[in-house]
Coordinates of N, CA and C in Angstrom, one line a residue:
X24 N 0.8 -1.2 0.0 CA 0.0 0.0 0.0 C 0.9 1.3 0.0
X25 N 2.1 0.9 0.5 CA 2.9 2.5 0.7 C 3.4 3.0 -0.8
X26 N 3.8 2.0 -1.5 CA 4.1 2.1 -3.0 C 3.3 2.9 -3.7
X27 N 2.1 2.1 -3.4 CA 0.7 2.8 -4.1 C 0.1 4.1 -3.7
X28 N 0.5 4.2 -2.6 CA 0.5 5.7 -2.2 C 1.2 6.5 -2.7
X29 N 2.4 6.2 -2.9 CA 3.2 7.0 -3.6 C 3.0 7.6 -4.4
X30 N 2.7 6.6 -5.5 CA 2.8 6.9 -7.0 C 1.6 6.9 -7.9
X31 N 0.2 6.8 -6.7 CA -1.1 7.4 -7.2 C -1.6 8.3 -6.8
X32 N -1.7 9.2 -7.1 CA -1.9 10.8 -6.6 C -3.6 10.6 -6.4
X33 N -4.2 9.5 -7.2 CA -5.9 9.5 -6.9 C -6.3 8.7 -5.4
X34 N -5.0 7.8 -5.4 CA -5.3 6.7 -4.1 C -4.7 7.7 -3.6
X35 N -4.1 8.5 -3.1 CA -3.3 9.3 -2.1 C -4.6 9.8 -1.6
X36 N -5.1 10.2 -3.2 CA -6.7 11.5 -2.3 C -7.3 10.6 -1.6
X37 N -7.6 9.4 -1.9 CA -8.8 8.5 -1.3 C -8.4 8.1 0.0
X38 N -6.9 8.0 0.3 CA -6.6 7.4 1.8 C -6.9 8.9 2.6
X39 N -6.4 9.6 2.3 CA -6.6 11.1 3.0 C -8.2 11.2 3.2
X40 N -9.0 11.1 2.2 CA -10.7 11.2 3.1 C -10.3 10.7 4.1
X41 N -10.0 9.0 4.3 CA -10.1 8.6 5.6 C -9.6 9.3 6.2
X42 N -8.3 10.1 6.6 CA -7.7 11.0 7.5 C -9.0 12.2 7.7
X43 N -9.1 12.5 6.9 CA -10.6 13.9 6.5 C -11.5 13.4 7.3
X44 N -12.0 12.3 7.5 CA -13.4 11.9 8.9 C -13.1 12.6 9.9
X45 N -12.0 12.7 10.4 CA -11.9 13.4 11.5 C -12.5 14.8 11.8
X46 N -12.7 16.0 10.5 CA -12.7 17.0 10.3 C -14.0 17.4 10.1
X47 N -14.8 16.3 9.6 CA -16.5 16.5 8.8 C -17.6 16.3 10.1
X48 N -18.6 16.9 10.2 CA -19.8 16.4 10.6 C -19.9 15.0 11.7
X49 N -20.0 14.9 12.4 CA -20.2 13.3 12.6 C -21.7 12.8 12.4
X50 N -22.7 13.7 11.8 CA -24.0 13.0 11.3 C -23.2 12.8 9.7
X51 N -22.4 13.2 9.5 CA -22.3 12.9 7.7 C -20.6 12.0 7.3
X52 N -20.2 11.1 8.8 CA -19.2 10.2 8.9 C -19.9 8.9 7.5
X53 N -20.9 8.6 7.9 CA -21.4 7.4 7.0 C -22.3 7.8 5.6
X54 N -22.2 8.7 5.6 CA -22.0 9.8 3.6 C -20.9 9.2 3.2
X55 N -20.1 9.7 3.9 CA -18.7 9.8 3.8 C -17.9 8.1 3.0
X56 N -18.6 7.3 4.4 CA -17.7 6.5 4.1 C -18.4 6.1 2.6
X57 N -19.5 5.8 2.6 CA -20.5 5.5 1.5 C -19.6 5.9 0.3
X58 N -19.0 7.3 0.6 CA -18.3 8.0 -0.5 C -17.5 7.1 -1.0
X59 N -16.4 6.7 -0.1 CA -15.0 5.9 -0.1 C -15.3 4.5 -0.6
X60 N -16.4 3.7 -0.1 CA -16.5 2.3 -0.5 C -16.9 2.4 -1.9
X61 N -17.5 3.3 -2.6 CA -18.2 3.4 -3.6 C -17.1 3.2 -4.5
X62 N -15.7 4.1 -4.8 CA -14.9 3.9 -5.2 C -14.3 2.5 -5.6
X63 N -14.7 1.9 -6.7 CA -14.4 0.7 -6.7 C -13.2 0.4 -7.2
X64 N -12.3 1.1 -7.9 CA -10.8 0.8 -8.2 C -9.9 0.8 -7.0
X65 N -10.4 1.1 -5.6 CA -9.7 0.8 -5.1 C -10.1 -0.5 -3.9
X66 N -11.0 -1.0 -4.3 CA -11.3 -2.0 -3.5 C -11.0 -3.6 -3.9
X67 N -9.4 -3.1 -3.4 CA -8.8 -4.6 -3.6 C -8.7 -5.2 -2.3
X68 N -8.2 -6.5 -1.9 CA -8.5 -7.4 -0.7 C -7.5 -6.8 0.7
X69 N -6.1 -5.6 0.6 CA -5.6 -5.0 1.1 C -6.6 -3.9 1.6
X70 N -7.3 -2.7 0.6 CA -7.7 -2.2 1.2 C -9.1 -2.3 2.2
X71 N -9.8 -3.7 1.4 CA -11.0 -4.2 1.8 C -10.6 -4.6 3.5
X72 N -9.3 -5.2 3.6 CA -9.6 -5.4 5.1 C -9.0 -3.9 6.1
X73 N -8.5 -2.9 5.5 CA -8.2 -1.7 5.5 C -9.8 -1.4 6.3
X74 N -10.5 -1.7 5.4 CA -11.9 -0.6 5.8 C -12.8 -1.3 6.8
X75 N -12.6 -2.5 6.9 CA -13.1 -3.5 7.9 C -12.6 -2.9 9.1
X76 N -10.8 -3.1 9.0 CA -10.7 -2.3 9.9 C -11.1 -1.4 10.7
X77 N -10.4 -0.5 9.6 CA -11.1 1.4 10.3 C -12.7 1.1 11.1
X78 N -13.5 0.4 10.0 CA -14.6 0.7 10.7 C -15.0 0.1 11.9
X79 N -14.4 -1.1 12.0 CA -14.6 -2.0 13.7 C -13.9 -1.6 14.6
X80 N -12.8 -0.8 14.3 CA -11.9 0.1 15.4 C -12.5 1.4 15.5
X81 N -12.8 2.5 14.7 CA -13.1 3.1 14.9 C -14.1 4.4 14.4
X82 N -15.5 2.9 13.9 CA -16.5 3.4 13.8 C -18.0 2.5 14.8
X83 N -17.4 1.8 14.8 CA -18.2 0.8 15.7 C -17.8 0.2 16.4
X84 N -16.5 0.4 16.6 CA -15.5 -0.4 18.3 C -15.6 0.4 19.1
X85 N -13.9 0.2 19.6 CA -14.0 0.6 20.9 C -13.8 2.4 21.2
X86 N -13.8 2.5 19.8 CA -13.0 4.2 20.1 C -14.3 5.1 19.3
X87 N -15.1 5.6 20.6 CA -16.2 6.4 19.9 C -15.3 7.9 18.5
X88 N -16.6 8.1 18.1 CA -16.2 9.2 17.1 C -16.1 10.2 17.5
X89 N -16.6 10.4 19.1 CA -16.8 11.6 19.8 C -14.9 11.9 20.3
X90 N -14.4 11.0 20.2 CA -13.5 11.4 20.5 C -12.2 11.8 19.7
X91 N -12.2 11.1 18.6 CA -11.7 11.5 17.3 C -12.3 12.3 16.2
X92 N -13.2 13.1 16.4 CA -14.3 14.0 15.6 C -13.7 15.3 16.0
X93 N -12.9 16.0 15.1 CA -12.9 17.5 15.5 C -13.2 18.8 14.5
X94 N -14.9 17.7 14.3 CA -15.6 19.1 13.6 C -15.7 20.5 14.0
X95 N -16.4 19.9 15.5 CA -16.8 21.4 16.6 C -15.8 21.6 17.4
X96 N -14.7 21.1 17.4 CA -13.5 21.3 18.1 C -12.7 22.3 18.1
X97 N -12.6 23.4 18.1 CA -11.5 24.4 18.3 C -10.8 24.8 19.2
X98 N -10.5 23.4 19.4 CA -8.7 23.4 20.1 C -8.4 22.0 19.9
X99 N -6.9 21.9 20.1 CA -6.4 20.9 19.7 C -6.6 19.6 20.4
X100 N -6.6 18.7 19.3 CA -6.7 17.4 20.6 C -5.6 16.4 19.8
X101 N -5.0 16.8 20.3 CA -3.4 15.9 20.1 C -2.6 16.3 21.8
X102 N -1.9 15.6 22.0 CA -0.8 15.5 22.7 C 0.4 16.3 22.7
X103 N 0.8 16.9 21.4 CA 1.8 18.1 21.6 C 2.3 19.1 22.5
X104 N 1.1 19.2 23.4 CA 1.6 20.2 24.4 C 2.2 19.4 25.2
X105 N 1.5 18.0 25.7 CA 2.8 17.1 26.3 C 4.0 16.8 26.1
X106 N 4.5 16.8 25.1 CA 5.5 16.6 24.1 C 6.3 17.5 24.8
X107 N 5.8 19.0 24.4 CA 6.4 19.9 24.2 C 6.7 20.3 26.0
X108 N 5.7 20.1 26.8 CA 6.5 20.2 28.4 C 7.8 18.7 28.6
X109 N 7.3 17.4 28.1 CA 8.5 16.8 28.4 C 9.7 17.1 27.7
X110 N 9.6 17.8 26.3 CA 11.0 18.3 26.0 C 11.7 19.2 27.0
X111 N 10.7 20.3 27.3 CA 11.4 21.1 28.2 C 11.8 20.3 29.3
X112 N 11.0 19.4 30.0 CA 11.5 18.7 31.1 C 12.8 18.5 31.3
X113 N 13.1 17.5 29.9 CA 14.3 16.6 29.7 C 15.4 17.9 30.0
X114 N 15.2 18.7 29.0 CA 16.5 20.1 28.8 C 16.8 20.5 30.4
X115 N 15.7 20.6 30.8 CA 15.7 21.5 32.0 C 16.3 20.3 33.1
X116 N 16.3 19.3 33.2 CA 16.3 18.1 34.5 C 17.2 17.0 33.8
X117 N 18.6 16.9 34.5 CA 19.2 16.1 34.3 C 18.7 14.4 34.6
X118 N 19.1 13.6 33.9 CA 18.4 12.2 33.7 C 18.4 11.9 35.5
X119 N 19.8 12.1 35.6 CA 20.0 11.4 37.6 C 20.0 12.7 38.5
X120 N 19.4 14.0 38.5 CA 19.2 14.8 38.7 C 19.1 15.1 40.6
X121 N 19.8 15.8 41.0 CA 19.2 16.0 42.5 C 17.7 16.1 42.5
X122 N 17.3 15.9 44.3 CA 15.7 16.0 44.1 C 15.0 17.5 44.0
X123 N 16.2 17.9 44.5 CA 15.5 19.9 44.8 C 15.6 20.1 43.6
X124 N 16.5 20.4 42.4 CA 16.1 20.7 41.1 C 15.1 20.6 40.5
X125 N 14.7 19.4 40.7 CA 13.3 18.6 40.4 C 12.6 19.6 40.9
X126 N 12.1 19.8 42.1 CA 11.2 19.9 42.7 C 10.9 21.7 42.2
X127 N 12.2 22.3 42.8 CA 12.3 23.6 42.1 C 11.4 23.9 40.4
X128 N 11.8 23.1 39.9 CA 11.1 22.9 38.4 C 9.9 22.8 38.3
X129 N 9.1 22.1 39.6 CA 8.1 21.6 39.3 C 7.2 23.2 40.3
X130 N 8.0 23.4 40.8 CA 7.4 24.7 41.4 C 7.2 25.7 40.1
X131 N 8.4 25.9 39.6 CA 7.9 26.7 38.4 C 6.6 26.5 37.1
X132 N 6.8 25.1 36.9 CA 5.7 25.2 36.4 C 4.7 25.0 36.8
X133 N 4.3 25.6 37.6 CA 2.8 25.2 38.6 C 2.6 26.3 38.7
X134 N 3.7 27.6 39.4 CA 3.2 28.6 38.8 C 2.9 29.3 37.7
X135 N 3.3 28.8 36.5 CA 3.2 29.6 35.2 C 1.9 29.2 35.1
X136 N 1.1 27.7 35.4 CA 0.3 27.6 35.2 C -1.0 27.9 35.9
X137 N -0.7 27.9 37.0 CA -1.6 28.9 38.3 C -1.8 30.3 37.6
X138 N -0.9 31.0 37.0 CA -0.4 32.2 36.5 C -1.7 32.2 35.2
X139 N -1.6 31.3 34.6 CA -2.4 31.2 32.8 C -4.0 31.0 33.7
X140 N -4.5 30.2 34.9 CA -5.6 29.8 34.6 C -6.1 30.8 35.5
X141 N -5.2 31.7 36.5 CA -6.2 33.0 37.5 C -6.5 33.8 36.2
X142 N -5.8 34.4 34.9 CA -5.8 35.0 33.4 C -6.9 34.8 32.8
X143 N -7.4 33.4 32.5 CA -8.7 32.9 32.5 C -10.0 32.8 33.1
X144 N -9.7 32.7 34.2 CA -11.0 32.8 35.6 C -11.0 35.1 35.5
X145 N -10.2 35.5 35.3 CA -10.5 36.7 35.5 C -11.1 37.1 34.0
X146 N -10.5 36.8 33.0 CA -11.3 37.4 31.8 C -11.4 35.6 30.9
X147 N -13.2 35.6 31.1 CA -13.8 34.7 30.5 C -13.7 34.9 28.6
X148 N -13.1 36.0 28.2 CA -12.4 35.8 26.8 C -11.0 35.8 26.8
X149 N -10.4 35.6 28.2 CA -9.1 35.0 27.6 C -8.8 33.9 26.7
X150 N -7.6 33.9 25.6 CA -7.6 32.9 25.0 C -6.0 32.7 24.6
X151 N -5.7 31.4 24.9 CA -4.3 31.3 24.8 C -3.9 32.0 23.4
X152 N -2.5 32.0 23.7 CA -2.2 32.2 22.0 C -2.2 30.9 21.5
X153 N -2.2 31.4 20.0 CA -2.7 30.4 18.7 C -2.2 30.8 17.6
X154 N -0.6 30.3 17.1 CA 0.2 30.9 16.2 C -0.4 31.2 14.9
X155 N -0.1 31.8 14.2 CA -0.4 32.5 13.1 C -0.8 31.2 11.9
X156 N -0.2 30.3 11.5 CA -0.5 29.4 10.8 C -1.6 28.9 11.5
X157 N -1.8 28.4 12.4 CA -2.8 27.4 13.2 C -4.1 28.3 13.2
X158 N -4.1 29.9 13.2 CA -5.5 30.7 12.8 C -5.8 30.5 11.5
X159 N -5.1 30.6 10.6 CA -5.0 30.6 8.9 C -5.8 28.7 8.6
X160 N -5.4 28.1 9.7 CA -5.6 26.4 9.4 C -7.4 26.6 9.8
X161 N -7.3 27.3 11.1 CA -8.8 27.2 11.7 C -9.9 28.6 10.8
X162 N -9.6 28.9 10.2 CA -10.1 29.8 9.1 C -10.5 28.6 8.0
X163 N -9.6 28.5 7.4 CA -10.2 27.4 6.2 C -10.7 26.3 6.7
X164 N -10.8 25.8 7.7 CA -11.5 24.9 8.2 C -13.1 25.4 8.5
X165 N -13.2 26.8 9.3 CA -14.2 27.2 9.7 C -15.3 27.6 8.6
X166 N -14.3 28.3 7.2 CA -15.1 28.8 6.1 C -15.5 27.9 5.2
X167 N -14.8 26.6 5.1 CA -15.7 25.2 4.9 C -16.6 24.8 5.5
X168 N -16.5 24.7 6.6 CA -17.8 24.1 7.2 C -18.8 24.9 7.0
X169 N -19.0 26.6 7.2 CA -20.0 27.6 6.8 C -20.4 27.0 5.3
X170 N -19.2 26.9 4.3 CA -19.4 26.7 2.9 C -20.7 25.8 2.5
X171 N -20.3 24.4 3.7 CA -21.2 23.0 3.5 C -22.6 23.7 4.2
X172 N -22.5 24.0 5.3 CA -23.8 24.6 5.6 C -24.8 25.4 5.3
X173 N -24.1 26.4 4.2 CA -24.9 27.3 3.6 C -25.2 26.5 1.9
X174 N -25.0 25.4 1.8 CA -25.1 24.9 0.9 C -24.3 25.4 -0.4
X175 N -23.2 26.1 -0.2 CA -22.5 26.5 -1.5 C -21.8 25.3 -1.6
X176 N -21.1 24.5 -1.0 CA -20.5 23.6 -1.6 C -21.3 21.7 -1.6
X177 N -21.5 21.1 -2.1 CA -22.0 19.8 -1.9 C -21.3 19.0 -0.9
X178 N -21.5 18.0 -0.4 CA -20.8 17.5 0.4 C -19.6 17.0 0.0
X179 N -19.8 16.2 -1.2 CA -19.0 15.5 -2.0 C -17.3 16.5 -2.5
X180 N -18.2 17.7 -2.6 CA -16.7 18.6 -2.9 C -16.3 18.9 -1.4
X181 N -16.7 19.2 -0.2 CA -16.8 19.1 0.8 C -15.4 18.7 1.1
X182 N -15.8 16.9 1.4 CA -15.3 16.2 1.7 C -13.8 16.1 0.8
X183 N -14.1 16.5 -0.3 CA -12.9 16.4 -1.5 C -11.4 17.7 -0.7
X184 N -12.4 18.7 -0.4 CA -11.6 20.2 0.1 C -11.1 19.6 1.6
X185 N -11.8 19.1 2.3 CA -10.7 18.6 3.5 C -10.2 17.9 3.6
X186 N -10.2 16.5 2.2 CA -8.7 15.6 2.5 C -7.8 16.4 1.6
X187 N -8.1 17.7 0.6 CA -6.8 18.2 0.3 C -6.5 19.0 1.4
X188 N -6.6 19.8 2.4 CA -6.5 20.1 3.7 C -5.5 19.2 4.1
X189 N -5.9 18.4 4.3 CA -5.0 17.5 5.2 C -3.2 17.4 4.2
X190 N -3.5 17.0 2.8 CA -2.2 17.2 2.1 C -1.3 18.7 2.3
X191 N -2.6 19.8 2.0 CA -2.0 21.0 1.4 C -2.8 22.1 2.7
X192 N -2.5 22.0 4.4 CA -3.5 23.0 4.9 C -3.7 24.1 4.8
X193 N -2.1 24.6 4.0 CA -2.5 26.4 3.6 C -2.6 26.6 2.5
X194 N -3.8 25.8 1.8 CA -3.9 26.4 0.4 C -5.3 25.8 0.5
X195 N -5.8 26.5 -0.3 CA -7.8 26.7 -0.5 C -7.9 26.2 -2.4
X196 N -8.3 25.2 -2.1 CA -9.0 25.1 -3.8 C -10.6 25.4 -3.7
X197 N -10.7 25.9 -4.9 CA -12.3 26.4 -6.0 C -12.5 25.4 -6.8
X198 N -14.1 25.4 -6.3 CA -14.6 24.4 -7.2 C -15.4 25.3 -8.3

């Protein structure tokens, strides 16, 4: 399948919808897939248990869609901010480390964070920052979804514009 990913720019689009569920509706997840199985050039016995898959895992297993759906979601639901404190961690705290360093560290970030959420509790439109690319991402995201709702785009091109999203997030195609 990685091959064929490669060097089919039409199966590239088709694996990306699946990546794209994440992004759409979850009343219009099973449009969607309807979309993908319809496609019959690519339903060979690789991708056929491919979609078996996806779907027993996580369309009717164990991992609701509520939790990988981030239509109405604006904010992130990945892990990166963890990431990004254990990097600092690591930098900041030697592997075999005394315990007061530790501890000292762990003082600081408790207040930065005490610091961000009294910021919040005092002004209910606080909002963290949200780099410049990541607004530009939640813009085209947001003016698609308006697009599908106001009925200027079909679903079908819809769905087409957020798995190129997923390829290309700062660029907008016209249908």
């Amino acid at each position: 399948l990685k091959s064929k990913y490669q060097k089919n720019s039409d199966y590239r689009q088709w694996v990306r919808q699946f990546m794209a569920l994440a992004l759409i509706p979850v009343e219009k997840i099973k449009e969607a897939m309807d979309i993908l199985v319809s496609n019959k050039s690519f339903l060979d016995e690789p991708n056929i248990k491919f979609i078996q898959y996806f779907n027993n895992q996580w369309l009717v297993g164990s991992q609701s869609v509520d939790i990988w759906n981030h239509y109405e979601a604006y904010q992130r639901k990945s892990n990166n901010n963890n990431e990004g404190y254990h990097s600092v961690m690591s930098d900041e705290l030697p592997t075999h480390g005394k315990i007061e360093k530790t501890i000292l560290f762990q003082k600081q970030q408790d207040g930065e964070m005490r610091d961000k959420l009294f910021k919040i509790q005092q002004n209910p439109l606080f909002k963290p920052r949200v780099s410049k690319m990541d607004k530009e991402k939640l813009i085209n995201i947001s003016n698609n979804n308006t697009k599908l709702e106001q009925n200027l785009l079909s679903f079908n091109e819809y769905f087409i514009q957020m798995a190129y999203f997923i390829a290309k997030p700062d660029e907008i195609i016209d249908f």
